[in-house]
PDB file of C-alpha atoms in Angstrom:
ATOM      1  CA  UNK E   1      34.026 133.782 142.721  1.00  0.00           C
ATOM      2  CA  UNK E   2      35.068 131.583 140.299  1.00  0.00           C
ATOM      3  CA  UNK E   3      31.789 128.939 138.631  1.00  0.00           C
ATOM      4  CA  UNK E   4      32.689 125.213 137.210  1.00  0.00           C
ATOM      5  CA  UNK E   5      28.908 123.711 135.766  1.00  0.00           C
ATOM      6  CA  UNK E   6      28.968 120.141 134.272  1.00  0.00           C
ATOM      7  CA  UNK E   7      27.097 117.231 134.528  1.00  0.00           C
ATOM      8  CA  UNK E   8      25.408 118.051 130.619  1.00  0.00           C
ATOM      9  CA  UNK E   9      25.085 115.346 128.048  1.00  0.00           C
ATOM     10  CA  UNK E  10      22.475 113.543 125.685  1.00  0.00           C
ATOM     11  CA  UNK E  11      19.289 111.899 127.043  1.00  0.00           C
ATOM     12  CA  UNK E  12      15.996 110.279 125.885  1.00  0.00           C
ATOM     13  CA  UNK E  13      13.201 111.898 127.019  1.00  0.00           C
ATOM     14  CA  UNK E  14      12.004 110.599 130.325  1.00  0.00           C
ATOM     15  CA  UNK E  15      15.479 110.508 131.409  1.00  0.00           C
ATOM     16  CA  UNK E  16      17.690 112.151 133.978  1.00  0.00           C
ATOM     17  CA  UNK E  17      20.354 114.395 134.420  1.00  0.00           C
ATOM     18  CA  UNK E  18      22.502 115.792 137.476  1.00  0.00           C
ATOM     19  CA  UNK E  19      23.959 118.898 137.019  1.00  0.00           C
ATOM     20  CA  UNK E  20      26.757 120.450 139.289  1.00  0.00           C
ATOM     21  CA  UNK E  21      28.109 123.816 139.995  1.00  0.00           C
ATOM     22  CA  UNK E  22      31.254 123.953 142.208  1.00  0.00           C
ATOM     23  CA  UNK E  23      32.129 127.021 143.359  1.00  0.00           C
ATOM     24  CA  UNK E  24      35.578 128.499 144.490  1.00  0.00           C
ATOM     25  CA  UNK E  25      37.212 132.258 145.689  1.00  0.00           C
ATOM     26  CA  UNK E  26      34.479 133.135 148.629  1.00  0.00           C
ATOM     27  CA  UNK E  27      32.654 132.001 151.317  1.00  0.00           C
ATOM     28  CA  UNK E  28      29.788 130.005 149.559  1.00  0.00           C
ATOM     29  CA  UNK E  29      27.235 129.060 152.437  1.00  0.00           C
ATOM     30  CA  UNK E  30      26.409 133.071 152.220  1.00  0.00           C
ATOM     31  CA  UNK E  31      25.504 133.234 148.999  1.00  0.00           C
ATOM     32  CA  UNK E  32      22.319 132.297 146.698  1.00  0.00           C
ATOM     33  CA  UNK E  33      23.020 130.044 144.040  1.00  0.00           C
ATOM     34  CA  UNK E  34      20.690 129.987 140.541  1.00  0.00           C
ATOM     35  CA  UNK E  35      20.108 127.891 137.546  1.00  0.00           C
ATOM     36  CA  UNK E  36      19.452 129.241 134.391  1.00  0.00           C
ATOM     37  CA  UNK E  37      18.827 128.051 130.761  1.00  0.00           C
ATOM     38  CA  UNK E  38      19.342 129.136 127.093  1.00  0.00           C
ATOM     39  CA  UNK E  39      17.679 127.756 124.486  1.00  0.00           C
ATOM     40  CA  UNK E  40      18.917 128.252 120.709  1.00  0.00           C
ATOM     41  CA  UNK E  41      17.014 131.360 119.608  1.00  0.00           C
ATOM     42  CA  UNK E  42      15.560 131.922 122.883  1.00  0.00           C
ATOM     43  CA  UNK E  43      17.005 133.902 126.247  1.00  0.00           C
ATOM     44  CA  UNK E  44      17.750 132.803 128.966  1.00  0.00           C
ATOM     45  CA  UNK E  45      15.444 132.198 131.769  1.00  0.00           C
ATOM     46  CA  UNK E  46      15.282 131.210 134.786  1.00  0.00           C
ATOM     47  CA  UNK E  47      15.318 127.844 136.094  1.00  0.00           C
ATOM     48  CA  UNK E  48      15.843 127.304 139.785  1.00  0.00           C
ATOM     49  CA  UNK E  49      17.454 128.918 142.937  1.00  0.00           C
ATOM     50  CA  UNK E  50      18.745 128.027 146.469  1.00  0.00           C
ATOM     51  CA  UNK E  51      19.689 129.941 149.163  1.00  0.00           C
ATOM     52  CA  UNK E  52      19.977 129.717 153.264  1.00  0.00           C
ATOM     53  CA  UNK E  53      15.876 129.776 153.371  1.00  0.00           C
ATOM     54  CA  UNK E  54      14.956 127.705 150.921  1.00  0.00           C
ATOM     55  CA  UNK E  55      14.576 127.184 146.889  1.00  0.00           C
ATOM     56  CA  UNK E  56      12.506 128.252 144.211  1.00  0.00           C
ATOM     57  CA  UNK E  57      11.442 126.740 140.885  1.00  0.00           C
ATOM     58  CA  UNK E  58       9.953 127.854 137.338  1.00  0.00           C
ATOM     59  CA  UNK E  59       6.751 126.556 136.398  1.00  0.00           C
ATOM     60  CA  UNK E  60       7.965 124.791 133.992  1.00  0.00           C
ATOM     61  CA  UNK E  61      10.514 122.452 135.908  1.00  0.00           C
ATOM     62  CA  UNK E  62       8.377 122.535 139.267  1.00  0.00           C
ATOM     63  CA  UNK E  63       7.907 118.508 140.269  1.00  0.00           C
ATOM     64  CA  UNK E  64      10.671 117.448 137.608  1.00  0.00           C
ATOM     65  CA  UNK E  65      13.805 119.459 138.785  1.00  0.00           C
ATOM     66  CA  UNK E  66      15.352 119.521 142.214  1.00  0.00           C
ATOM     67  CA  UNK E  67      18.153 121.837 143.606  1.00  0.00           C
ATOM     68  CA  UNK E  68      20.248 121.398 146.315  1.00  0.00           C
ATOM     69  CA  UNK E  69      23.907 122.217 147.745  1.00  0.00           C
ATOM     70  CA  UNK E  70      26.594 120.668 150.210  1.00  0.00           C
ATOM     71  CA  UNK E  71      27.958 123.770 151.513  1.00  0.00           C
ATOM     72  CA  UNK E  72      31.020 121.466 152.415  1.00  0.00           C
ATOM     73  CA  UNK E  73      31.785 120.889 148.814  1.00  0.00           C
ATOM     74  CA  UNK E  74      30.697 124.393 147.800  1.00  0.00           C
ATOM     75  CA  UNK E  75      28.623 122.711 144.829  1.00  0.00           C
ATOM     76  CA  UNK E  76      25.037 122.904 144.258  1.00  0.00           C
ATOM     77  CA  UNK E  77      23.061 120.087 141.662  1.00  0.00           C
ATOM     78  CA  UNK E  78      20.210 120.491 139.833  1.00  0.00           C
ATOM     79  CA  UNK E  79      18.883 116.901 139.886  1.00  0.00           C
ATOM     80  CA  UNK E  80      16.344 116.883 136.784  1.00  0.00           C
ATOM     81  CA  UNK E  81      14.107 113.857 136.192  1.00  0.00           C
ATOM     82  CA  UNK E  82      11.609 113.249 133.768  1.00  0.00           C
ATOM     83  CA  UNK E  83      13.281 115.484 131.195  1.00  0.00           C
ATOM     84  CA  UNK E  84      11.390 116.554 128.012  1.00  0.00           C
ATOM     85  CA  UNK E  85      12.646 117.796 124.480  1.00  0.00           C
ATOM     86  CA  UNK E  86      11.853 121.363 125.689  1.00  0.00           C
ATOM     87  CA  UNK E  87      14.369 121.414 128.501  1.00  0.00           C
ATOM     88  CA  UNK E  88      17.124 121.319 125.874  1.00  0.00           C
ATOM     89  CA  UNK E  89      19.276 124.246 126.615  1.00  0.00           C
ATOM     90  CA  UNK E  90      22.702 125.044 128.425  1.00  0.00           C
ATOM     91  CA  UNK E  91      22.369 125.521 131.686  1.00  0.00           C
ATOM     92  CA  UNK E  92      24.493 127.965 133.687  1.00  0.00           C
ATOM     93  CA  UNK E  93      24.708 128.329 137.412  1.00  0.00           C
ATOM     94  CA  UNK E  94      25.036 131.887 138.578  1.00  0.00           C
ATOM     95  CA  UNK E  95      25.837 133.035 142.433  1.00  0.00           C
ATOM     96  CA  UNK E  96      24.077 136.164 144.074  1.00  0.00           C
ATOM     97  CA  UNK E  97      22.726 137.901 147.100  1.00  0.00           C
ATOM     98  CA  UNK E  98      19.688 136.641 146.819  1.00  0.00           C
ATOM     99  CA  UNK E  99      17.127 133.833 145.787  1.00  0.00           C
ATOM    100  CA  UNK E 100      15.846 135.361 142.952  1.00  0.00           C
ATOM    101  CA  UNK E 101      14.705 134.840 138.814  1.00  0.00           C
ATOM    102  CA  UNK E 102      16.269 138.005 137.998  1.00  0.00           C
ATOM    103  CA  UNK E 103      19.128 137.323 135.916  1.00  0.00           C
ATOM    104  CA  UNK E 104      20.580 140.977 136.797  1.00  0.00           C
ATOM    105  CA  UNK E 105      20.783 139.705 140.791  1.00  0.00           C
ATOM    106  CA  UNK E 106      23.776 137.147 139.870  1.00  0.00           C
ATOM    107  CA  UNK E 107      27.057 139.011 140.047  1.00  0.00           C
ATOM    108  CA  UNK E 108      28.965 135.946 139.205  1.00  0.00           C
ATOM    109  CA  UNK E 109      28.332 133.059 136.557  1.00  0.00           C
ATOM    110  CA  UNK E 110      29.451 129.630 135.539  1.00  0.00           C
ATOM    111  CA  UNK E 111      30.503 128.696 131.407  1.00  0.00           C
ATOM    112  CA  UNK E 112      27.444 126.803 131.102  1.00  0.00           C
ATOM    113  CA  UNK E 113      26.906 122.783 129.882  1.00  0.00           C
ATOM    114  CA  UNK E 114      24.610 121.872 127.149  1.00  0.00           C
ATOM    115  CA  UNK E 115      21.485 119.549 128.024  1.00  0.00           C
ATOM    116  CA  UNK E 116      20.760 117.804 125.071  1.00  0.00           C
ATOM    117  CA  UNK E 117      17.047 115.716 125.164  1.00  0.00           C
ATOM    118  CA  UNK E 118      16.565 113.637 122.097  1.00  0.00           C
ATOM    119  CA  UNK E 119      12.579 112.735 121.593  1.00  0.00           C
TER     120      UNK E 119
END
């Protein structure tokens, strides 16, 4: 499975970003697609995930972030609103067996795209 994330950039805070992650090589509609995030100095950690049943959120992004996917286009976007200072990262988009914040239960991930959010 091969991972394409973009959709990074500079925004003010309060702003909005879309991020996608197309995926190619494998049936996608089977597999559980996560969003994670690495700060500078920091590790990475988990963000959101999607899968057949549902999705799950961090804490942290929980009412601000929203994932989704079109199966059709094999993509999923992270749709994040209300961005603040401390979502500055790049975000990578990893594909696994299951829904999960586990970094280890991604077998497959994306070259990540930098979220920049200026204060």
């Amino acid at each position: 499975v091969q991972l394409q994330a973009s959709g990074g950039g500079l925004v003010q805070a309060g702003g909005s970003l879309r991020l996608s992650c197309v995926a190619s090589g494998r049936t996608f509609a089977n597999y559980a697609v996560g969003w994670f995030r690495q700060a500078p100095g920091k590790e990475r950690e988990f963000v959101a995930a999607i899968n057949w049943s549902g999705t799950y959120y961090a804490e942290s992004v929980k009412g601000r972030f929203t994932i989704s996917r079109d199966n059709a286009k094999t993509t999923v976007y992270l749709q994040m609103n209300n961005l603040k200072p401390e979502d500055t990262a790049v975000y990578y988009c990893g594909v696994g067996q299951s829904r999960s914040a586990r970094e280890s239960m991604y077998d497959y991930w994306g070259q990540g795209t930098l979220v920049t959010v200026s204060s």
